[in-house]
Coordinates of C-alpha atoms in Angstrom, one line a residue:
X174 CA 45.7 -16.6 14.9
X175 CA 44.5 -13.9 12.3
X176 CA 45.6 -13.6 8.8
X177 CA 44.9 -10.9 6.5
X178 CA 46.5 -10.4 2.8
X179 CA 47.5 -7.9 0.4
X180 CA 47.8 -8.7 -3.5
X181 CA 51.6 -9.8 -4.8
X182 CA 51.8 -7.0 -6.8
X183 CA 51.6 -4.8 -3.5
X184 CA 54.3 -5.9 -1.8
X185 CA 57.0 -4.8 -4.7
X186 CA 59.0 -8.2 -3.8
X187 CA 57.4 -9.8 -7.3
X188 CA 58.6 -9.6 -10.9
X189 CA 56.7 -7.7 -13.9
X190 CA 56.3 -10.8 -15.3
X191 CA 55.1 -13.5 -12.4
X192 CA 52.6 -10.6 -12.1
X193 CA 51.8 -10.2 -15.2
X194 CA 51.4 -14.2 -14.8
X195 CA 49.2 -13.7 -12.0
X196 CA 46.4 -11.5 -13.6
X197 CA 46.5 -13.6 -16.5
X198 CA 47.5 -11.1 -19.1
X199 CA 46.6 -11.8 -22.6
X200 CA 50.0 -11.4 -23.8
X201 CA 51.4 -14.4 -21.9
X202 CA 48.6 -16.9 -22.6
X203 CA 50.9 -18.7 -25.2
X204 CA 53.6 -19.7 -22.6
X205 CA 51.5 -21.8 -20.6
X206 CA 48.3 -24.0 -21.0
X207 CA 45.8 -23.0 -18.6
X208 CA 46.0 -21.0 -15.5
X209 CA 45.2 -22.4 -11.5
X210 CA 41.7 -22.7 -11.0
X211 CA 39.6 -25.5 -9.8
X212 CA 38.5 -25.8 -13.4
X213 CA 41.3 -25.7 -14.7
X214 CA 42.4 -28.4 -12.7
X215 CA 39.5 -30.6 -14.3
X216 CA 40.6 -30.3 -17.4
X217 CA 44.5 -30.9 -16.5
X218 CA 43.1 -34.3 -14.8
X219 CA 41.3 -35.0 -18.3
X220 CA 44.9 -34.3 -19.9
X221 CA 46.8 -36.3 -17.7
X222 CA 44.6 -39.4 -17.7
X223 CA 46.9 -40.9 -20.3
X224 CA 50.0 -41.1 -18.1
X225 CA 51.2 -44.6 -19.1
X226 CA 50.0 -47.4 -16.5
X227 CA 54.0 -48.8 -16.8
X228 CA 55.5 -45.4 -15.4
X229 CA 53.3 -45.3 -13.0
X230 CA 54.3 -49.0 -11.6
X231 CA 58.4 -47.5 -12.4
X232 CA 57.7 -44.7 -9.8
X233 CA 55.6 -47.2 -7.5
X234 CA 58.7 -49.7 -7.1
X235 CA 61.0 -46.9 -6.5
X236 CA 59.7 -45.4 -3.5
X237 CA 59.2 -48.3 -2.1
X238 CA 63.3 -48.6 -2.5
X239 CA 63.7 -45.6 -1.3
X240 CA 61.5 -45.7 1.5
X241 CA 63.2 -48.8 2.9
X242 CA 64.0 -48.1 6.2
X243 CA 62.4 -45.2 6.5
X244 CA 59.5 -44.5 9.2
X245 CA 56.4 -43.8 7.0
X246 CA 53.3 -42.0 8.2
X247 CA 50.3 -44.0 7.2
X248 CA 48.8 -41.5 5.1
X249 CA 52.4 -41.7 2.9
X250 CA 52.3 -45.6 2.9
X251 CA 48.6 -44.8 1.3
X252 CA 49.9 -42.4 -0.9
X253 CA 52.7 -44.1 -2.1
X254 CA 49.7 -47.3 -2.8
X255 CA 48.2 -44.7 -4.6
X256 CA 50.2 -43.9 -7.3
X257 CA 49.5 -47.0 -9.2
X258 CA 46.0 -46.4 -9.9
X259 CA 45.2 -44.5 -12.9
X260 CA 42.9 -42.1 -11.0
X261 CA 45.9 -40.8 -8.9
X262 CA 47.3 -37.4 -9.9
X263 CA 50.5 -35.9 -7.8
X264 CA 51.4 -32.0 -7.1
X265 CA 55.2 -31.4 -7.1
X266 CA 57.1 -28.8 -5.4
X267 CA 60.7 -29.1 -5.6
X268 CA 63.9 -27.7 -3.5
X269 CA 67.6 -28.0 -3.1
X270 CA 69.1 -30.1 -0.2
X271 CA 69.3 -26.8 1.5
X272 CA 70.9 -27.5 5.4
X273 CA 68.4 -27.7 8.0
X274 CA 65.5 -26.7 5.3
X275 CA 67.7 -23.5 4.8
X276 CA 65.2 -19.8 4.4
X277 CA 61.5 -20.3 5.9
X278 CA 59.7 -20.6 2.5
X279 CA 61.1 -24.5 2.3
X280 CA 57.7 -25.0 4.6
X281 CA 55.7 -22.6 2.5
X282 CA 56.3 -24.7 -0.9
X283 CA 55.2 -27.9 0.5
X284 CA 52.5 -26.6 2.7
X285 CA 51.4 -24.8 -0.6
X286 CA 51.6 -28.5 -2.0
X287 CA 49.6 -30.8 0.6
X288 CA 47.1 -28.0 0.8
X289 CA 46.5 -27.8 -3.0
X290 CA 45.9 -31.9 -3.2
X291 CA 43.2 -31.3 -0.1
X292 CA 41.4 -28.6 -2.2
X293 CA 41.7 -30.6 -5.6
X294 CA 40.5 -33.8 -3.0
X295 CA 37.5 -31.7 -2.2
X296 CA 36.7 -30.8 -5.5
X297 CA 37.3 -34.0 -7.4
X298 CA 36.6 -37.1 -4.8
X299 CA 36.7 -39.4 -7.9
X300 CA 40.4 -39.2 -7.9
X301 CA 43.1 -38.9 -5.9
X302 CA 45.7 -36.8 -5.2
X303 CA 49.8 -36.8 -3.8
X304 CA 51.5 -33.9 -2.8
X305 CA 55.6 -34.6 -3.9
X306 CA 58.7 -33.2 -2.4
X307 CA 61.5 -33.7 -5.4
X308 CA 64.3 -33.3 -3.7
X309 CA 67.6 -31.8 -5.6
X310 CA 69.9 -35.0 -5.2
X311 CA 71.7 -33.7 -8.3
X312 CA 72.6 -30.1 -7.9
X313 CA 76.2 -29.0 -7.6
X314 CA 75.9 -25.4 -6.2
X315 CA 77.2 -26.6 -2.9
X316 CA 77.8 -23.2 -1.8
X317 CA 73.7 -22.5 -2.1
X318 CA 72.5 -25.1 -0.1
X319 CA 75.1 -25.0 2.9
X320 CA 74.4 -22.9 5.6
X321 CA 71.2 -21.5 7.3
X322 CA 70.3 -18.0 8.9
X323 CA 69.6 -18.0 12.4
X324 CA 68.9 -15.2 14.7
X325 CA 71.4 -13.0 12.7
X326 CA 74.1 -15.4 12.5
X327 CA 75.0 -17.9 9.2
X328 CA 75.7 -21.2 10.2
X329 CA 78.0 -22.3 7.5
X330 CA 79.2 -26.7 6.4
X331 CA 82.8 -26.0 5.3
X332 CA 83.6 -28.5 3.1
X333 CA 85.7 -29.4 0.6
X334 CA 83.1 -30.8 -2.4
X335 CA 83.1 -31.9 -6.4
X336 CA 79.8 -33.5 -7.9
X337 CA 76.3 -33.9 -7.0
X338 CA 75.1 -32.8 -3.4
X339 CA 73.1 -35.5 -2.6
X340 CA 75.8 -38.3 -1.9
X341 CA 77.7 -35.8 -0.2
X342 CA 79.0 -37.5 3.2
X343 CA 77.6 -35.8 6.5
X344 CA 81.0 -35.7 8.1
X345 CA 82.1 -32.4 9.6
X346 CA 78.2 -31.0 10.7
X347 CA 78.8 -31.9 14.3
X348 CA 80.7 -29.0 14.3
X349 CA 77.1 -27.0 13.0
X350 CA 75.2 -29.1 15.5
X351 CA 77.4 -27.8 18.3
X352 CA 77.4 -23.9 17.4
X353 CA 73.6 -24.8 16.6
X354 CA 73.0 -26.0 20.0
X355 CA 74.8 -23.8 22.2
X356 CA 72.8 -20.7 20.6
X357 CA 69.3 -22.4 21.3
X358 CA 68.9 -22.7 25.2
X359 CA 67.4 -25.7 27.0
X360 CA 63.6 -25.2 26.4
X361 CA 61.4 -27.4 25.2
X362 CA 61.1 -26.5 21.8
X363 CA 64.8 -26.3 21.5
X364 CA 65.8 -29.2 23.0
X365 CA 63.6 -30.8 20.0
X366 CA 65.0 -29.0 17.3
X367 CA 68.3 -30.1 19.0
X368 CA 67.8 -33.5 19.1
X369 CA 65.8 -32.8 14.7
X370 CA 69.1 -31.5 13.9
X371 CA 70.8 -34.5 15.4
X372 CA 68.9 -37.5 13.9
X373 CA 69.0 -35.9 10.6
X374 CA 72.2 -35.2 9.7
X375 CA 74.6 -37.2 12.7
X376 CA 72.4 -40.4 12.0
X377 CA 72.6 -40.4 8.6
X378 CA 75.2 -40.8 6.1
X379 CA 74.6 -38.5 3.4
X380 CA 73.1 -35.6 2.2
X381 CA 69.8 -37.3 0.7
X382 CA 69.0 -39.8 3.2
X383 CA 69.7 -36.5 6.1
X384 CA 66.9 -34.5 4.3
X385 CA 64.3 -37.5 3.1
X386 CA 64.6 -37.9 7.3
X387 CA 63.9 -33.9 8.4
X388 CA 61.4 -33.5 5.4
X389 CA 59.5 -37.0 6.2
X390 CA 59.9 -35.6 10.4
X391 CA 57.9 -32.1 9.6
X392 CA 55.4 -33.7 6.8
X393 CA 55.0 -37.1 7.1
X394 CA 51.8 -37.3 8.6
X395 CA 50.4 -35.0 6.2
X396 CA 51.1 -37.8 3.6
X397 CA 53.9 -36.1 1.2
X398 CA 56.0 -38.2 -0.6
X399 CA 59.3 -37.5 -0.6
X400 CA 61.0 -38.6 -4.0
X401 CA 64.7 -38.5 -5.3
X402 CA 65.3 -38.2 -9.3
X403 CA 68.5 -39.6 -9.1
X404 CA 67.6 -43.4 -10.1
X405 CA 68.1 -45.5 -13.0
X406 CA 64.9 -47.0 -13.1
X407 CA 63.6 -43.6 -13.3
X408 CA 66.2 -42.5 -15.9
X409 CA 65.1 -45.2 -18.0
X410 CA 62.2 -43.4 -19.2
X411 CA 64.0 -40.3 -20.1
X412 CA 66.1 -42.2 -22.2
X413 CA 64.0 -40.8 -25.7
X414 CA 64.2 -37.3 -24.5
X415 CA 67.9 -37.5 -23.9
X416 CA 68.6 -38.6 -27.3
X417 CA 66.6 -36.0 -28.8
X418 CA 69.0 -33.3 -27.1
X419 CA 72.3 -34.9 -27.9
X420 CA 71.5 -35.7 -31.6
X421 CA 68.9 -32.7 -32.3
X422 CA 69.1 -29.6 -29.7
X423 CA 65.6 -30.1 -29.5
X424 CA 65.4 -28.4 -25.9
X425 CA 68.1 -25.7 -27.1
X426 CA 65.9 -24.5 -30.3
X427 CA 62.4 -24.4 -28.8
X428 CA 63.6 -22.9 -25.3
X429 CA 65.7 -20.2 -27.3
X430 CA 62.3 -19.8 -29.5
X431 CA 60.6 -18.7 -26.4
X432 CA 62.9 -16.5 -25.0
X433 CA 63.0 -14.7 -28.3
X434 CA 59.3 -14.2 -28.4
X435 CA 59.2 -13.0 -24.1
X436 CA 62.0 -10.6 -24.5
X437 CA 59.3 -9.4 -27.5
X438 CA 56.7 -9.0 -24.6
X439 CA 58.2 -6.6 -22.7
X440 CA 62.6 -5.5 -21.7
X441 CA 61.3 -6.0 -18.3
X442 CA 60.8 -9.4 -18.8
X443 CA 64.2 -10.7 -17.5
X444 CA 65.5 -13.5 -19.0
X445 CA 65.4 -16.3 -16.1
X446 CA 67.6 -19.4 -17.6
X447 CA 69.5 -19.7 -21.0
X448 CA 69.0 -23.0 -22.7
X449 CA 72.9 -24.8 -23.6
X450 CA 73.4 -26.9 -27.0
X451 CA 72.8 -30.2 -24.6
X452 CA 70.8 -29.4 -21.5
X453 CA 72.7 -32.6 -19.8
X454 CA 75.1 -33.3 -17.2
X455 CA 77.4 -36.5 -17.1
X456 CA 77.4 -37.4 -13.4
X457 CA 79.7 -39.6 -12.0
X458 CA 81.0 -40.2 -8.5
X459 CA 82.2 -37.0 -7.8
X460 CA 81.6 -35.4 -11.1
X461 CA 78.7 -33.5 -12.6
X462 CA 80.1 -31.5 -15.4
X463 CA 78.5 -30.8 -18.7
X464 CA 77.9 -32.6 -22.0
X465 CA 79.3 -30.9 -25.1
X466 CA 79.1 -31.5 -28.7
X467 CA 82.0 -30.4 -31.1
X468 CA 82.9 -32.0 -34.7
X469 CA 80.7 -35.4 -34.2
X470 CA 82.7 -36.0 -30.5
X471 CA 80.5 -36.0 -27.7
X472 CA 83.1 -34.4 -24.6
X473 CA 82.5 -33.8 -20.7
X474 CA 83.8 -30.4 -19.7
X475 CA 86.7 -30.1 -17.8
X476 CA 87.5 -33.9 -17.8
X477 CA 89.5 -36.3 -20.5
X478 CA 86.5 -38.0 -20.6
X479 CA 84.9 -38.4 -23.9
X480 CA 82.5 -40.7 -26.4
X481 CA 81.4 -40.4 -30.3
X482 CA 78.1 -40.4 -30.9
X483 CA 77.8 -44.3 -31.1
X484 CA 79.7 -44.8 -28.0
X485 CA 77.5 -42.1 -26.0
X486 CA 74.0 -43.3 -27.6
X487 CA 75.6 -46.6 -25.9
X488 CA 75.9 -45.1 -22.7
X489 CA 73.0 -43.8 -22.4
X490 CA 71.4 -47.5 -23.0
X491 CA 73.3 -49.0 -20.4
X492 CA 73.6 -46.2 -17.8
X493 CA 71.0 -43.6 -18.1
X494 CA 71.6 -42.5 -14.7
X495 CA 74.7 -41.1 -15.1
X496 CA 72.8 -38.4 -17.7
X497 CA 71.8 -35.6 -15.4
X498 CA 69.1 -32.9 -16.7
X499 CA 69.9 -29.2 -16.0
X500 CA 67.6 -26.9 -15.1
X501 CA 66.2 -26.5 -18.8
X502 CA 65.3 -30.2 -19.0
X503 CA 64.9 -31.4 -15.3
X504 CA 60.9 -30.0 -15.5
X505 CA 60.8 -32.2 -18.5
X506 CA 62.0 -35.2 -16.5
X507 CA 59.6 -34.5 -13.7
X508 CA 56.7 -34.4 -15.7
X509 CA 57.6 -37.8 -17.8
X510 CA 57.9 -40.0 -14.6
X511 CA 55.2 -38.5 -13.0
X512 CA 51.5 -38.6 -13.2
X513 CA 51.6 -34.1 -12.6
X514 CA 49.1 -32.1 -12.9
X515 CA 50.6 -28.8 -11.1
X516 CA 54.1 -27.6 -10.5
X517 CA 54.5 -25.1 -7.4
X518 CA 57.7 -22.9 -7.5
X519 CA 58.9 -19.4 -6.4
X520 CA 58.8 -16.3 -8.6
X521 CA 62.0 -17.7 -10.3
X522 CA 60.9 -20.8 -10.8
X523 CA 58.1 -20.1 -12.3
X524 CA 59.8 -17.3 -14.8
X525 CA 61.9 -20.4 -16.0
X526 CA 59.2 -22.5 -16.9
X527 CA 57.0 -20.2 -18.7
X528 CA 60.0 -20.2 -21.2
X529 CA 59.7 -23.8 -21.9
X530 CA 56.3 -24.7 -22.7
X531 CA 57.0 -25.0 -26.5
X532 CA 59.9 -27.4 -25.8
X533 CA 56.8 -29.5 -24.2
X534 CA 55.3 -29.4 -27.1
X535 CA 58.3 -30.8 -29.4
X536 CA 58.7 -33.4 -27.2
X537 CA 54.6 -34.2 -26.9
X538 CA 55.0 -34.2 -22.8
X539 CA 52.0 -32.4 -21.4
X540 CA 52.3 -29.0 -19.7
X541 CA 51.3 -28.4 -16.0
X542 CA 49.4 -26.0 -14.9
X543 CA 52.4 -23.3 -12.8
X544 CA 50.9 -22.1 -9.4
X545 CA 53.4 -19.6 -7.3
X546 CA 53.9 -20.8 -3.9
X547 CA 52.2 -19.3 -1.0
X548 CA 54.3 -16.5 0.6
X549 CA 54.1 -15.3 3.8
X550 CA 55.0 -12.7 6.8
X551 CA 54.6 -14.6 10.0
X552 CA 54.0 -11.5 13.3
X553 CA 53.7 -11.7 16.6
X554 CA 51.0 -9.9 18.9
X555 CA 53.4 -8.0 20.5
X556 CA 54.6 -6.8 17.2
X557 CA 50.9 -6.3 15.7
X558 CA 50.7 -4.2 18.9
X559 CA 53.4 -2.1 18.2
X560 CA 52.4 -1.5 14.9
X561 CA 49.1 -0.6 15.6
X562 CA 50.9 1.5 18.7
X563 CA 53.0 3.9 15.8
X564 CA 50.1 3.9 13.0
X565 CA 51.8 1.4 11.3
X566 CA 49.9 -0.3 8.6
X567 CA 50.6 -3.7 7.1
X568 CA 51.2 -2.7 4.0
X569 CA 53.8 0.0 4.8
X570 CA 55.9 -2.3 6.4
X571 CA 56.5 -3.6 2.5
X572 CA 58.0 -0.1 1.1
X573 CA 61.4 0.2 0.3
X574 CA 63.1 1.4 4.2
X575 CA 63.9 5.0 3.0
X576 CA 60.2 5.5 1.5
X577 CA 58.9 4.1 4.5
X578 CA 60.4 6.5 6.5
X579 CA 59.6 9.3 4.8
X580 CA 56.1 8.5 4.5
X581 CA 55.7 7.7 8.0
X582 CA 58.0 11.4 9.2
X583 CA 55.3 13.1 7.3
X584 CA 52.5 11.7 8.3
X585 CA 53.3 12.4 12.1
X586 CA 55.0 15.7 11.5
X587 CA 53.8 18.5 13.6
X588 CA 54.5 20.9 10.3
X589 CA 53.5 20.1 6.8
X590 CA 56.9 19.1 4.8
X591 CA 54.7 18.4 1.7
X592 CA 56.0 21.5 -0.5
X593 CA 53.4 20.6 -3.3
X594 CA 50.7 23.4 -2.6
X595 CA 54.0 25.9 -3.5
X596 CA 54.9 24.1 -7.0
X597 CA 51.6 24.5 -7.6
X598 CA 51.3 28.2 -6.9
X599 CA 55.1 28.8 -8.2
X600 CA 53.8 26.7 -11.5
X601 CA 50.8 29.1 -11.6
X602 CA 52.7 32.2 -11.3
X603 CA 55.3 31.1 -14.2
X604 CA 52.6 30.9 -16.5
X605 CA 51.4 34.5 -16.1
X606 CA 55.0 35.4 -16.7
X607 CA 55.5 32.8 -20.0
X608 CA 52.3 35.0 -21.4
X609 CA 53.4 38.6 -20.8
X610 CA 57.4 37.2 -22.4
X611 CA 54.9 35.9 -25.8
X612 CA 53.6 39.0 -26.1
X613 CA 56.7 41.0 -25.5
X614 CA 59.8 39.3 -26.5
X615 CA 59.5 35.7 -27.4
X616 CA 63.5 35.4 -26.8
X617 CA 62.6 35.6 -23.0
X618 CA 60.5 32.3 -23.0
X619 CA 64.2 30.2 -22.5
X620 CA 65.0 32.3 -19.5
X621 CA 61.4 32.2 -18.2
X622 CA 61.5 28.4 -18.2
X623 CA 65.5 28.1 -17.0
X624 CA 64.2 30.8 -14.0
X625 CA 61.0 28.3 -13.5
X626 CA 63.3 25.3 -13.0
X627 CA 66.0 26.8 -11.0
X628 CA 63.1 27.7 -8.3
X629 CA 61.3 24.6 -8.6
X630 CA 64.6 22.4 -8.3
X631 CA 64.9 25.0 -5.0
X632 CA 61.8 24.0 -3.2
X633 CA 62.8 20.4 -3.7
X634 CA 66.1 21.0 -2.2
X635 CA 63.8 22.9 1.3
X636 CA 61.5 19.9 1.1
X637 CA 64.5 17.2 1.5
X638 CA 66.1 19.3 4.6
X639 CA 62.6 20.0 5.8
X640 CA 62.1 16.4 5.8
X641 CA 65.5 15.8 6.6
X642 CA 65.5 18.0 9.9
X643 CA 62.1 16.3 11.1
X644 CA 64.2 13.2 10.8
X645 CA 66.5 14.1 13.2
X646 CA 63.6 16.0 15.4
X647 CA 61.8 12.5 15.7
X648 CA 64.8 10.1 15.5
X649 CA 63.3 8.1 18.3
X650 CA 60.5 7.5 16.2
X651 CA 62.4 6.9 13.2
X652 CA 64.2 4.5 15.3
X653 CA 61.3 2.5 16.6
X654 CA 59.9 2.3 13.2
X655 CA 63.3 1.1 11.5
X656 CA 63.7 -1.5 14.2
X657 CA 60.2 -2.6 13.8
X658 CA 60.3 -3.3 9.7
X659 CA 64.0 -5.0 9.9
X660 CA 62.7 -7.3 12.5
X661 CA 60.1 -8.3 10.4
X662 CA 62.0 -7.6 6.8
X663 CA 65.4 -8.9 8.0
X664 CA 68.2 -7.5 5.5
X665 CA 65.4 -5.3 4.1
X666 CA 64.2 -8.5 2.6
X667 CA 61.3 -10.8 2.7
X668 CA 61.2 -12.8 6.0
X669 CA 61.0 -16.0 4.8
X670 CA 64.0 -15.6 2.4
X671 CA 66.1 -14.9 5.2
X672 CA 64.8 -16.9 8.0
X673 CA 65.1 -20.9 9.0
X674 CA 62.2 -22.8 10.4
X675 CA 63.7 -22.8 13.3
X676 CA 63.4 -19.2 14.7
X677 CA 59.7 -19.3 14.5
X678 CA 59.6 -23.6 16.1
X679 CA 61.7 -21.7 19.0
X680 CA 58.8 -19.8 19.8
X681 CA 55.3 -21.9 18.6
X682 CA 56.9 -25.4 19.0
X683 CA 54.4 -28.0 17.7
X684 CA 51.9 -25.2 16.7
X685 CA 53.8 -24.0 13.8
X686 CA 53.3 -26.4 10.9
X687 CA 49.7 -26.6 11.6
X688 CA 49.3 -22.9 12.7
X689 CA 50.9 -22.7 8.6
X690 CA 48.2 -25.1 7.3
X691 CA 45.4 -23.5 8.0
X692 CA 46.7 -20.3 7.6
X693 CA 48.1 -20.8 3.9
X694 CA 45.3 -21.5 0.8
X695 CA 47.5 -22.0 -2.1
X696 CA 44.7 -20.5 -4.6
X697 CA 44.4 -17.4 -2.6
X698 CA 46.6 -15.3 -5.2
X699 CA 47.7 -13.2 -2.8
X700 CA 50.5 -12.5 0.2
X701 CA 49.4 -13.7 3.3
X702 CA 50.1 -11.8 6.6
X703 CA 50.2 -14.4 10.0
X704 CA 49.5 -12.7 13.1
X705 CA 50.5 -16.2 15.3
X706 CA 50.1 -15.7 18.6

């Protein structure tokens, strides 16, 4: 195995601002508290020493609820122990319950995750740390999360749905398991992602006990705990927060704050999530639809459901797990139930919670430190080969498809399409002629420079049908090259967006996940490149 890297900002896959993020530019320093660094991890520990002892035995008891039944590794029953000493620290990654792990970077999240707690481990043996898979029990965007690519084809769960996704019954994916299993042949590496898919989801009766399995099957044994926000122990000590958004828009007027002062920053800076009034769901069997506020009456959209603001404080007493945060106030959440010190996300993720570090702040909840997620390309020798077979570097492979080509055409073209030694000479020759029209009749400078564009857009126009000829000269080339970057960049999009887990197990088996550990250092700051034979 060899693995090289290039820097994010290379690759053109990242946003202005997550690399902005990533070089720590001044500008940005007031949207989070300190940057990823083993330092910086010292002093986050040194923050987060206070996390109350009784949260800590809240999370403790819950696990060990939802772990009932469950197969633990030993180094999870450890971790789980863990938690209730005051010395114990957790990273968190989180994901939808996306089917079968949905695209490839659902492994790079949580290897990014148990690697980071080995490294902090290393650095800080005094303490202890748990990598945490929070799963998405409560998300409604059913249509996100149900289907996976594989091998070119999307295998899609049509289903009928309302409400969270978690509970969500598994009937109906033996239908997936069979199209599943009849495009995988009978090796051995298929037979056990066969027989994966089949435990997970055919064994199980809903959508969060299906994913705890597959997550606990690939990880297990690397400790990570697998925990599901959608509890009303858990809830309990949200309670304050909640209160503070239904009677204050505490979240709302800090978060909007924020945005306000980014979008000062820079236009580029898209905005990545807009804060609501009440950053809170009311979830119900089968429901999950927004908390509004209008004249006094507290209302759940789209339902006749309704409360004043006695009757909803009330509620909230009794049942705080029927109060589901959005995506404004489920960080918040996450960070007051857990003992974090680091939260590892995608580009978009981490875009979202740079905008809500002053809401931290109102509510006097620490801020972790944001770390984006190892990303990867994952290559094969035969491909390296080929690649190194058509002069084909790495980094190439990243440029937009009709840039790539172009670069590559003239690079091996037998002729040189580059017209720029003629601008150069046409440009030279125009200002001899801008001179003698000064000296003779300055009303011939407009048709000098209307004479110097006309010719200039000319040679453009030869050098796109130069290029454009050579194209069709070397199409075979063009060809190999095009097949080349869409196997690797499939949709003309990063690999691991578009590809399941399972593509790559097909061919490394039982290799893969560790093959991935070693391979991926979450600190590295840049894009890793996997040459797995």
């Amino acid at each position: 195995m060899e693995v090289e890297s290039i820097p994010f900002k290379n690759t053109g896959y990242f946003s202005d601002l997550i690399c902005d993020y990533l070089e720590g530019k001044d500008s940005l320093q007031p949207f989070y508290e300190r940057l990823p660094g083993i330092e910086q991890f010292k002093e986050q520990i040194a923050v987060k020493q206070s996390f109350p002892d009784t949260h800590r035995k809240v999370l403790y008891t819950v696990l060990g609820d939802q772990y009932k039944g469950i197969q633990m590794s030993g180094n999870t029953k450890v971790n789980i122990s863990l938690l209730q000493e005051s010395s114990t620290f957790t990273v968190v990654t989180g994901h939808q319950l996306n089917l079968f792990t949905g695209p490839l970077y659902f492994l790079y999240k949580i290897i990014s995750t148990i690697n980071l707690t080995k490294q902090l481990k290393f650095s800080n043996p005094e303490s202890n740390f748990v990598p945490i898979y929070w799963m998405a029990t409560e998300d409604h965007d059913f249509d996100e999360i149900n289907y996976f690519n594989y091998k070119g084809k999307k295998l899609q769960w049509n289903k009928e749905v309302s409400g969270a996704v978690g509970p969500l019954s598994t009937d109906g994916l033996e239908a997936i398991y069979d199209a599943f299993s009849n495009e995988m042949g009978n090796s051995v590496n298929a037979n056990r992602l066969r027989e994966l898919f089949k435990k997970a989801y055919l064994e199980h009766d809903n959508l969060t006990e299906a994913t705890r399995y597959l997550a606990n099957e690939l990880f297990g044994e690397y400790g990570l705990v697998i925990l599901d926000g959608n509890n009303p122990e858990l809830k309990q000590l949200l309670v304050p927060y909640v209160e503070k958004d239904l009677l204050e828009n505490k979240s709302f007027k800090n978060v909007s704050s924020t945005i306000g002062q980014l979008q000062t920053l820079s236009e580029n800076y898209g905005i990545q999530v807009n804060p609501r009034e009440i950053n809170y769901f009311y979830l119900i069997d089968g429901v999950r639809e927004r908390i509004v506020e209008r004249d006094g009456m507290y209302y759940v959209n789209d339902t006749n459901i309704s409360f004043s603001k006695e009757a909803i404080l009330d509620e909230l007493a009794k049942h705080p797990e029927r109060f589901s945060p959005n995506v404004v106030t489920r960080p918040l959440y996450q960070e007051v139930i857990l003992p974090n010190l680091c939260y590892i996300g995608g580009g978009g993720e981490l875009a979202y919670w740079l905008q809500l570090k002053e809401m931290f702040m109102a509510m006097k909840v620490a801020f972790p430190v944001l770390l984006l997620r190892n990303s990867a390309l994952v290559i094969t020798g035969k491909q390296k080969e080929k690649l190194q077979k058509m002069n084909i570097g790495l980094s190439d492979l990243f440029l937009k498809q009709s840039s790539f080509i172009n670069k590559k055409i003239r690079e091996i073209s037998n002729i040189d399409i580059d017209l720029s030694a003629q601008r150069k000479c046409l440009t030279d020759q125009f200002k001899d002629l801008y001179e003698l029209a000064s000296q003779t009749d300055a009303s011939f400078l407009g048709a000098v420079k209307a004479q110097e564009v006309k010719q200039l857009k000319g040679l453009d126009k030869l050098e796109k049908r130069l290029l454009k000829a050579q194209k069709r000269k070397l199409r075979d080339q063009v060809s190999r090259m095009t097949d080349i970057q869409n196997q690797l960049f499939p949709g003309q999009s990063l690999q691991e967006r578009n590809l399941n887990f399972s593509e790559l197990y097909l061919e490394y088996g039982q290799r893969l996940i560790p093959n991935l550990m070693k391979a991926l250092k979450p600190l590295s700051g840049d894009f890793t490149i996997i040459e797995m034979e």
